[in-house]
Tab-separated table of C-alpha atoms in Angstrom:
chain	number	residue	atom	x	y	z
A	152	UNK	CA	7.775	-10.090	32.395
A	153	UNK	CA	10.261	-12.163	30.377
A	154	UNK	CA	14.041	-12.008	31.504
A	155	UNK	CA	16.106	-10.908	28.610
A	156	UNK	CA	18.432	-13.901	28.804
A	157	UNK	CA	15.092	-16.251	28.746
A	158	UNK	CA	14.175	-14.457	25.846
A	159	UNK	CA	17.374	-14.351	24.183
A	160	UNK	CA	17.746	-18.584	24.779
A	161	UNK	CA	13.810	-18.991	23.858
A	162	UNK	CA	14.444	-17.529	20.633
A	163	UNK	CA	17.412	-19.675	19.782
A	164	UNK	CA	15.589	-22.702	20.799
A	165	UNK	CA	13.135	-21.763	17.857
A	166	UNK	CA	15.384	-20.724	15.274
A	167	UNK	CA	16.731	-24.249	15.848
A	168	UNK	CA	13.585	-25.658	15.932
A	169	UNK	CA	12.813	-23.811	12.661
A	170	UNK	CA	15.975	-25.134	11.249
A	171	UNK	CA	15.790	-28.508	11.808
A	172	UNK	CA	11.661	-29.051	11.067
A	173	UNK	CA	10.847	-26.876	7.714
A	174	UNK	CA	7.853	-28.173	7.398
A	175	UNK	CA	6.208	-26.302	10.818
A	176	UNK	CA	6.871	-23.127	8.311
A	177	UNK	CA	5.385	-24.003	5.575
A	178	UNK	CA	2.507	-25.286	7.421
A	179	UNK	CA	1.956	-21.698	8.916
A	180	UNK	CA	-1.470	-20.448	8.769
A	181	UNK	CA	-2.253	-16.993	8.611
A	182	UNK	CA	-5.923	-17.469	9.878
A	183	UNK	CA	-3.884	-18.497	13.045
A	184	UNK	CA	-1.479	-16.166	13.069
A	185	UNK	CA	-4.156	-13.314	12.990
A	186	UNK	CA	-6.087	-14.820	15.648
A	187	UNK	CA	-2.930	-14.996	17.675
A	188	UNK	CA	-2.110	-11.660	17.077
A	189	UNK	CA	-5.856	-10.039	17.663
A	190	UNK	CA	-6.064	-12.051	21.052
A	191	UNK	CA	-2.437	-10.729	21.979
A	192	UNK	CA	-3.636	-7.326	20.911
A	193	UNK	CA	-6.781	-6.896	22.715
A	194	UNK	CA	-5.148	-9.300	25.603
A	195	UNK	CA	-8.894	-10.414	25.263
A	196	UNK	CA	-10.896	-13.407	23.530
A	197	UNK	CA	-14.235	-11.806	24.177
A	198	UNK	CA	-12.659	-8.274	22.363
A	199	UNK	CA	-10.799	-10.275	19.757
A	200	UNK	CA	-13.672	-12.259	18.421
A	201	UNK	CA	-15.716	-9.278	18.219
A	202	UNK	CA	-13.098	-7.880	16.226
A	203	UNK	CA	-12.639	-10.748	13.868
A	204	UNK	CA	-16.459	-11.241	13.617
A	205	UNK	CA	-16.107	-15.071	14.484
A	206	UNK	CA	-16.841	-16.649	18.080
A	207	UNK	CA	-15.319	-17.343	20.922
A	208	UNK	CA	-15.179	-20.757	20.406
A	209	UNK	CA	-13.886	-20.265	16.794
A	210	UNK	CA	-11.672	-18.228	17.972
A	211	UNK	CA	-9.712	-20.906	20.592
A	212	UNK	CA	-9.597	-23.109	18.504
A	213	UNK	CA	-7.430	-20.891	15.909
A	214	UNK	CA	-5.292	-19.982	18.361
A	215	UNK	CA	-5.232	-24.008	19.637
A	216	UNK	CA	-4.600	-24.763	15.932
A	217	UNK	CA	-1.330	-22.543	15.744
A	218	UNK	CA	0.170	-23.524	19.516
A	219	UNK	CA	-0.058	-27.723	18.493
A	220	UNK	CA	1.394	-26.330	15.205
A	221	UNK	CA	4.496	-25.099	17.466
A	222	UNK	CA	4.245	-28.013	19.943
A	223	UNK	CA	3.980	-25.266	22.825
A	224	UNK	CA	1.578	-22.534	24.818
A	225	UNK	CA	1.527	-19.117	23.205
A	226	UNK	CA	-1.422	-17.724	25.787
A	227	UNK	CA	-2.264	-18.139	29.077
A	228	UNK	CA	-5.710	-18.441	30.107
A	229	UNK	CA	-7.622	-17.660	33.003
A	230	UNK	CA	-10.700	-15.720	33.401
A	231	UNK	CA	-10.043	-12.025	33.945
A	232	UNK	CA	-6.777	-11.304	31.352
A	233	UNK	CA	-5.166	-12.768	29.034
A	234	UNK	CA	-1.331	-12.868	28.734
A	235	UNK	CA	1.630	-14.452	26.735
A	236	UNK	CA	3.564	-17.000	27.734
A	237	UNK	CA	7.629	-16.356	27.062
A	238	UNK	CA	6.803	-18.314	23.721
A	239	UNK	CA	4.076	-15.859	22.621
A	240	UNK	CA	6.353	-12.964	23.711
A	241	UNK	CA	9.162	-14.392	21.434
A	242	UNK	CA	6.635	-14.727	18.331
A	243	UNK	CA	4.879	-11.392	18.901
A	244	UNK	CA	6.868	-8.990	16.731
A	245	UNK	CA	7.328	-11.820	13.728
A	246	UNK	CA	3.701	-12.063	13.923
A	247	UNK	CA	3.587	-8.084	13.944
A	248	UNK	CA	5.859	-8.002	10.673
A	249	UNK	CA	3.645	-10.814	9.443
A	250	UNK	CA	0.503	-8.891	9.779
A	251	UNK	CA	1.946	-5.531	8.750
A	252	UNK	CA	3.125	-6.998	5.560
A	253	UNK	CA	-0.092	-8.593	4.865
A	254	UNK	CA	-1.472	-4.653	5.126
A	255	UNK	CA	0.661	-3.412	2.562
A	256	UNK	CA	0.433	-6.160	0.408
A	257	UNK	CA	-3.793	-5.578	0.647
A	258	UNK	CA	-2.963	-1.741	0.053
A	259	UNK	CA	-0.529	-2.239	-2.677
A	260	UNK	CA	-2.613	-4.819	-5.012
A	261	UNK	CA	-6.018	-2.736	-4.169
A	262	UNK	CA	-4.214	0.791	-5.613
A	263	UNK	CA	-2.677	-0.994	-8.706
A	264	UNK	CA	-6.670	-2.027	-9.569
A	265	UNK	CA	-8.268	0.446	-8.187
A	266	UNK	CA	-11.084	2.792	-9.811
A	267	UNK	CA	-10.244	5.438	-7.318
A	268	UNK	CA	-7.358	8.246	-7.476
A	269	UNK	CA	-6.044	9.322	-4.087
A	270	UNK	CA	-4.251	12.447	-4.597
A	271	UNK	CA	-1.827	14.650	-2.224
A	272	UNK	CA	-1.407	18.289	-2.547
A	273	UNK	CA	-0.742	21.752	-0.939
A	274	UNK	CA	-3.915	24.214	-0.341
A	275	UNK	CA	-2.885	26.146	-2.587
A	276	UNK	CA	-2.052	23.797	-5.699
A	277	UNK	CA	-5.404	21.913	-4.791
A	278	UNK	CA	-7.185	25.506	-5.684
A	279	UNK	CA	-5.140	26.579	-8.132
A	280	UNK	CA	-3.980	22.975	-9.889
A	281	UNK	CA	-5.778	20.070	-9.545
A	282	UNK	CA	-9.423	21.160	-10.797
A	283	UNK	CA	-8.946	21.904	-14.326
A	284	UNK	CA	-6.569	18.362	-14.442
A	285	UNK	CA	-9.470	16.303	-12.283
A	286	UNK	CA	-12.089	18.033	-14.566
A	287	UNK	CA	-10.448	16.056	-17.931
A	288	UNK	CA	-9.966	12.902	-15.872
A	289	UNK	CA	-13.316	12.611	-15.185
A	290	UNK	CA	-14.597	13.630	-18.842
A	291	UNK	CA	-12.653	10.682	-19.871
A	292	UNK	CA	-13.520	8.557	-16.581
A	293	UNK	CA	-16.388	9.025	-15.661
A	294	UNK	CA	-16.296	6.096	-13.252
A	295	UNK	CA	-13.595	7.470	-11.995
A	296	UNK	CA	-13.052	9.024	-8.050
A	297	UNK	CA	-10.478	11.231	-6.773
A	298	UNK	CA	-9.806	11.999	-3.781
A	299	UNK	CA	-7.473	14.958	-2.802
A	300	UNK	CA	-6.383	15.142	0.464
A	301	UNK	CA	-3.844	18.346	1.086
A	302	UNK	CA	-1.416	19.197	4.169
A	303	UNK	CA	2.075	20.850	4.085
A	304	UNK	CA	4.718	19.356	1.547
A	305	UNK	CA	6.241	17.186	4.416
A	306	UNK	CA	3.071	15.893	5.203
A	307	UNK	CA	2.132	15.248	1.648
A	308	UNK	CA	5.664	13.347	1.484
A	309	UNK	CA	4.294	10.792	4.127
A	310	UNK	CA	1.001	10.417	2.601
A	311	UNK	CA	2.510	8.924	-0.191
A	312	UNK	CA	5.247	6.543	1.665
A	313	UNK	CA	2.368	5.733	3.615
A	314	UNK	CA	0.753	4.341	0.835
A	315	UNK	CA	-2.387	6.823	2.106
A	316	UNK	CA	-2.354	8.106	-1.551
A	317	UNK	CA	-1.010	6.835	-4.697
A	318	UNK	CA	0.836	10.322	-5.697
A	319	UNK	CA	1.998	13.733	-4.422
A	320	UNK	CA	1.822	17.306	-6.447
A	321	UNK	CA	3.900	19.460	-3.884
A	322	UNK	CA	6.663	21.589	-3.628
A	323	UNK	CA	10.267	20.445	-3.339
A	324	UNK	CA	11.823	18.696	-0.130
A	325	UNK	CA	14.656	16.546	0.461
A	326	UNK	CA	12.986	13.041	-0.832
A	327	UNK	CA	14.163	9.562	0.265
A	328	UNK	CA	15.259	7.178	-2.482
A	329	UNK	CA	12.355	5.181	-2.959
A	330	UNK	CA	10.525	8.218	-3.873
A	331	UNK	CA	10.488	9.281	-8.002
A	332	UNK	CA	10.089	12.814	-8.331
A	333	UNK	CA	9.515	14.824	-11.635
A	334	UNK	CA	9.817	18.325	-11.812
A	335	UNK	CA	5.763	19.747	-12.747
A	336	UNK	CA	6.535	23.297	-13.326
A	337	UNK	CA	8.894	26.314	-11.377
A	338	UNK	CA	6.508	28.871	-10.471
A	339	UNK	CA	8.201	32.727	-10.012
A	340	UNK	CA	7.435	33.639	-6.255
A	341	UNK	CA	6.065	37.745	-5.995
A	342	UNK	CA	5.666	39.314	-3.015
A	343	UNK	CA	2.855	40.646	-1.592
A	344	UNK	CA	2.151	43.601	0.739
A	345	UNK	CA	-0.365	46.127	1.777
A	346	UNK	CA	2.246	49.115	1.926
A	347	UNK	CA	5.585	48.511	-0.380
A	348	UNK	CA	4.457	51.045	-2.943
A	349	UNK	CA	7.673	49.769	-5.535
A	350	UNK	CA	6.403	47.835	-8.341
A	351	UNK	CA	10.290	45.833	-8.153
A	352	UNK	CA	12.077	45.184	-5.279
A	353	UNK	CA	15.251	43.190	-4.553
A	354	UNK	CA	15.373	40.693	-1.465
A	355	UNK	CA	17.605	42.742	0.192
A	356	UNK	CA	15.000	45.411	0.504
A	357	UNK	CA	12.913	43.416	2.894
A	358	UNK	CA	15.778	42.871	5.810
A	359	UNK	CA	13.532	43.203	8.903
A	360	UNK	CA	10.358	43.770	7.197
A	361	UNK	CA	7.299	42.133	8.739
A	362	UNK	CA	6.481	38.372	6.805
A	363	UNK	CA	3.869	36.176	6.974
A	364	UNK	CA	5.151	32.663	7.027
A	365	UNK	CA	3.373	29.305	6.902
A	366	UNK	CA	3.830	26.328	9.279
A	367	UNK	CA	7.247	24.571	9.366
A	368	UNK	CA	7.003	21.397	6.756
A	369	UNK	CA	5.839	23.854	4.056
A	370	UNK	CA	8.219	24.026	1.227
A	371	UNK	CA	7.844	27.728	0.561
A	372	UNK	CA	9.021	28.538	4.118
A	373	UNK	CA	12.173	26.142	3.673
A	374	UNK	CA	13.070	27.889	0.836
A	375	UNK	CA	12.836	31.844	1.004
A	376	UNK	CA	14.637	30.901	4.596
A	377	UNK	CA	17.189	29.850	2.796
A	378	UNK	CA	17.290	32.569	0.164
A	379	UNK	CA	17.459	35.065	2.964
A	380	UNK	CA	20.049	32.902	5.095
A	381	UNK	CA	22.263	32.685	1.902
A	382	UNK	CA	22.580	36.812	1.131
A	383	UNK	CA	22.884	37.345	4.796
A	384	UNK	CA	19.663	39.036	4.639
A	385	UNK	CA	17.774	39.674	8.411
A	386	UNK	CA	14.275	38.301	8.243
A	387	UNK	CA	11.857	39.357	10.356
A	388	UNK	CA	9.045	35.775	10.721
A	389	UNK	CA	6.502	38.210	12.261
A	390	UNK	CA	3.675	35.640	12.202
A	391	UNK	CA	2.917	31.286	11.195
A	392	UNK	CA	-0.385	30.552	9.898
A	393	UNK	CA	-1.127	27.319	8.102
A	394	UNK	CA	-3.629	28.775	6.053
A	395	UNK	CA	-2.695	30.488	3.321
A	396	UNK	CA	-5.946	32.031	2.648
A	397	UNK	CA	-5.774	33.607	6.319
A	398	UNK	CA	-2.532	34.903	5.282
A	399	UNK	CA	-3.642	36.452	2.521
A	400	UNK	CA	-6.411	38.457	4.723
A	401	UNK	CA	-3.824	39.480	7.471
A	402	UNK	CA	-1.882	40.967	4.610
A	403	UNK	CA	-5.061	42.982	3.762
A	404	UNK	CA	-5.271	44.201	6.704
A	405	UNK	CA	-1.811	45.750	6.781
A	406	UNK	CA	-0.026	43.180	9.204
A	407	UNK	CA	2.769	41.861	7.151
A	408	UNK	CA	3.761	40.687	3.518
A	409	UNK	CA	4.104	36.713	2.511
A	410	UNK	CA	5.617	35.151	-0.514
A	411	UNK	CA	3.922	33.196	-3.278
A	412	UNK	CA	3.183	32.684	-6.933
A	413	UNK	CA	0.865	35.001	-8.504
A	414	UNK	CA	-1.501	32.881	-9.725
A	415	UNK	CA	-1.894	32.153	-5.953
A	416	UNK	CA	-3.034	36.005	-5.111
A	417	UNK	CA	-4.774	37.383	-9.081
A	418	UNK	CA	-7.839	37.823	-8.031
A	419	UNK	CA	-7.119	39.267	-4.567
A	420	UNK	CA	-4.209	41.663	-6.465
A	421	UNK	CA	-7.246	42.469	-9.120
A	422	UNK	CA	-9.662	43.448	-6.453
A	423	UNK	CA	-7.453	45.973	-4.676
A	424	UNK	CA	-6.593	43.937	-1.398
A	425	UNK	CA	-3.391	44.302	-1.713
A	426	UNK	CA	-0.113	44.738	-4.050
A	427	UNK	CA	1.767	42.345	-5.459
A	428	UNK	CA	5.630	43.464	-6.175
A	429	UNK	CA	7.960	41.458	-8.600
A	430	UNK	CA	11.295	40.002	-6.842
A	431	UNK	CA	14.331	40.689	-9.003
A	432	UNK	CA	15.873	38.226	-7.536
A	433	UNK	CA	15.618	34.838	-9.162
A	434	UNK	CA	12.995	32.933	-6.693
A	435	UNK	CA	11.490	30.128	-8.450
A	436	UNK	CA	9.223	27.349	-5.917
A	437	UNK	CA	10.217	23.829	-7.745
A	438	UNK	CA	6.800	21.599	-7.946
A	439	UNK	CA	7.048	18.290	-8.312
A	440	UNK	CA	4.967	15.186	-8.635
A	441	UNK	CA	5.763	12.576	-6.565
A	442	UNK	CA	5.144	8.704	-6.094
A	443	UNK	CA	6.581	5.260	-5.578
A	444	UNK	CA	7.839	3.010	-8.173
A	445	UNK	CA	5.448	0.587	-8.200
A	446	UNK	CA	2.407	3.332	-9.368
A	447	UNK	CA	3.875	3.076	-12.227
A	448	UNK	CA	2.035	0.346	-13.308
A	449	UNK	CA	-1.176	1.777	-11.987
A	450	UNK	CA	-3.780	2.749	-14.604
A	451	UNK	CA	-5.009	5.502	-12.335
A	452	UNK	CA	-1.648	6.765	-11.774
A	453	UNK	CA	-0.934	6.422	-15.626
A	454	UNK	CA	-4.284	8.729	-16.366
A	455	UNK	CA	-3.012	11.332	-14.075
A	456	UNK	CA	0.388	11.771	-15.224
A	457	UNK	CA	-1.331	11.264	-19.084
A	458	UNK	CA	-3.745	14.824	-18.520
A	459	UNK	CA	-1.388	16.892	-16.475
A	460	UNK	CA	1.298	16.228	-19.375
A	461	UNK	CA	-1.610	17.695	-21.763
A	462	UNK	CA	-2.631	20.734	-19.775
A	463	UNK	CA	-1.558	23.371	-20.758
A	464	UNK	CA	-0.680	25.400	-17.130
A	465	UNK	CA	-1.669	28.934	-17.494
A	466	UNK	CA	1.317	30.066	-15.089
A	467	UNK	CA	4.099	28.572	-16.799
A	468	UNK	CA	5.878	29.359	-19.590
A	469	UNK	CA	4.269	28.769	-22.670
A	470	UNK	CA	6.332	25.926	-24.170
A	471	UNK	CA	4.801	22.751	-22.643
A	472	UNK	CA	6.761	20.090	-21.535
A	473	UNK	CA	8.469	17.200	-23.713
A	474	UNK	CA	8.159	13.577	-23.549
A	475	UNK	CA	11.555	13.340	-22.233
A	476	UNK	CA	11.369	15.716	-19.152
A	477	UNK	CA	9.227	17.093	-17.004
A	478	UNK	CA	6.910	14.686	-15.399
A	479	UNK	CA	7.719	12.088	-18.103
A	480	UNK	CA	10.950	11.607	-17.293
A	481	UNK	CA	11.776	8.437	-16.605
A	482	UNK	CA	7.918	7.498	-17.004
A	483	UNK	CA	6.948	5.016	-20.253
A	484	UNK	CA	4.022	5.745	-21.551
C-alpha cells in the first residue's frame, strides 16, 4: 500500500520530471501503455498476454520498453502476483484516462462511418414508431442495419451519452447540456380502464382511483405524477410494471387503469378489452429525439432524422413539421 504523502511527493517528482524532459512525452507509446495497463489490470502476465493475443515474452518486453522510457520500475515481479511499484500506482489512473479516451475515440470515429444505425427507444414507440421509419431507411439502404435497443426514457438517456447508440426517440426528461433534443411530436395521453363507463373525464375524477404505473425512469410516470401533484389531486399507484403490454392485460382484467396515447391501446380499445376515456385536461407526453453533437455529421444519423422528417405520423396532427422546427431545428440538412 502506498502512503499518501509518498504518493503525493512521487507524483511531484514526475510532474517535474515531465517538465523539465518533454521529450519522455512525446516519446510515449501507447503499445506500452496498454501493456502496462492490461498487466496492472489482470495483476497477471500469463492473463494479460492472453488478453492482448501476444506472448509472454512480447509482452515484458512492452512493459520493459515503457519503464527504461521513465528511467524507473512500474511492476514488481515475482512468481505468484504481480503488483505495482509506488511509480506504477502514481501512473495508473493517467494510464486509465489514456486508455478510456482511446475507447471513445475508437467508438466515436467507428459511428461517424459506420453502415449500422443503433437506435434507442421506449417499448412502446419501438412498436408503434420506429417500423414504418426503419421500413423507408432500408428501401433506400439496403445495406443498411439498425439496431433498436429500448429501456425506460432514463435509460435510453444513458444509452446515448454512453455512446451505446448514436440517437434516442423517447419521452421528455431533464437532459444534460451536451445532449440536443428536438421535439418529434406531443402525443394526447387517454386513459384507459375496464370500468369508468364516462366517455370524458377530468383528472380530478380519478383522486384515489386504482393506476397502473410503469417503473420509475419512465417519462410517462414523471409526468402524470406531476400533473396530479400540481392540482392537489390524491393518486392512488396501485401497481409498477415495466411492461406496458402487461399493463395493458391487468387493465383487462379489471385491476386498475394506466395512462397512454391511443395509438398505444387501438387495437386493444377496438377489440373490446377495455375503454379508453378522453382526459379534458390538457395532458400531452413531449417526444423527443435525442443525440450528441457530433452525430451530426453522421450519415446514418443524417438518414434517420431525413425519413422521420418525411413520415407522415398517423397520431399527430395533420400539418407535418417545418424545416425550421421540430426535429430540424437546429439540424442543417
Amino acid at each position: 500500500m502506498v502512503c499518501p504523502a509518498s504518493r503525493i511527493s512521487r507524483t511531484r517528482e514526475l510532474n517535474e520530471a515531465h517538465s523539465s524532459d518533454g521529450k519522455r512525452f512525446h516519446d510515449l507509446n501507447f503499445t506500452y501503455v496498454r501493456a502496462f495497463y492490461t498487466v496492472a489490470k489482470f495483476k497477471s502476465f500469463t492473463l494479460a498476454a492472453q488478453q492482448l493475443n501476444v506472448s509472454q515474452p512480447t509482452l515484458s518486453q512492452q512493459v520493459k520498453s515503457m519503464e527504461r522510457q521513465y528511467g524507473f520500475p512500474l511492476i514488481k515481479r515475482n512468481k505468484k502476483i504481480v503488483r505495482l511499484t509506488q511509480e506504477g500506482e502514481v501512473i495508473l489512473p493517467y494510464v486509465e484516462k489514456i486508455m478510456q479516451l482511446a475507447r471513445e475515440m475508437d467508438r466515436e470515429v467507428e459511428f461517424l462511418h459506420s453502415e449500422n444505425l443503433k437506435i434507442a427507444t421506449t417499448p412502446t414507440l419501438s412498436r408503434y414508431l420506429l417500423p414504418g421509419i426503419v421500413l423507408k431507411l432500408k428501401e433506400r439502404n439496403p445495406d443498411l442495419k439498425v439496431q433498436i435497443y429500448t429501456g425506460l426514457s432514463t435509460e435510453i438517456l444513458e444509452m446515448v451519452l454512453d455512446l451505446d447508440c448514436h440517437l434516442g426517440v423517447t419521452g421528455r426528461v431533464p437532459y444534460p447540456e451536451q445532449v440536443i433534443f428536438r421535439n418529434v411530436f406531443r402525443p394526447k395521453l387517454s386513459f384507459i380502464s375496464k370500468d369508468i363507463e364516462k366517455d370524458r373525464i377530468h383528472l380530478k375524477e380519478l383522486a384515489g382511483y386504482p393506476v397502473l404505473f410503469p417503473e420509475e425512469g419512465s417519462a410517462t410516470r414523471a409526468y402524470i405524477i406531476e400533473e396530479f401533484r400540481k392540482r392537489g389531486i390524491p393518486l392512488n399507484i396501485h401497481m409498477v410494471c415495466e411492461n406496458p403490454s402487461a399493463i395493458k392485460h391487468m387493465v383487462h382484467l379489471g385491476m386498475g387503469g394506466y395512462f397512454c396515447p391511443y395509438y398505444a391501446v387501438e387495437e386493444e380499445v377496438r377489440e373490446g378489452k377495455f375503454r379508453c376515456v378522453e382526459v379534458l385536461d390538457d395532458l400531452h407526453l413531449t417526444i423527443d429525439l435525442i443525440y450528441l453533437s457530433d452525430w451530426k455529421r453522421s450519415k446514418v444519423v443524417r438518414m434517420f432524422v431525413e425519413v422521420l422528417f418525411e413520415q407522415a405520423l398517423p397520431w399527430t396532427s395533420p400539418r407535418r413539421l417545418s424545416r425550421s422546427e421540430g426535429v430540424f431545428a437546429g439540424l442543417k440538412c
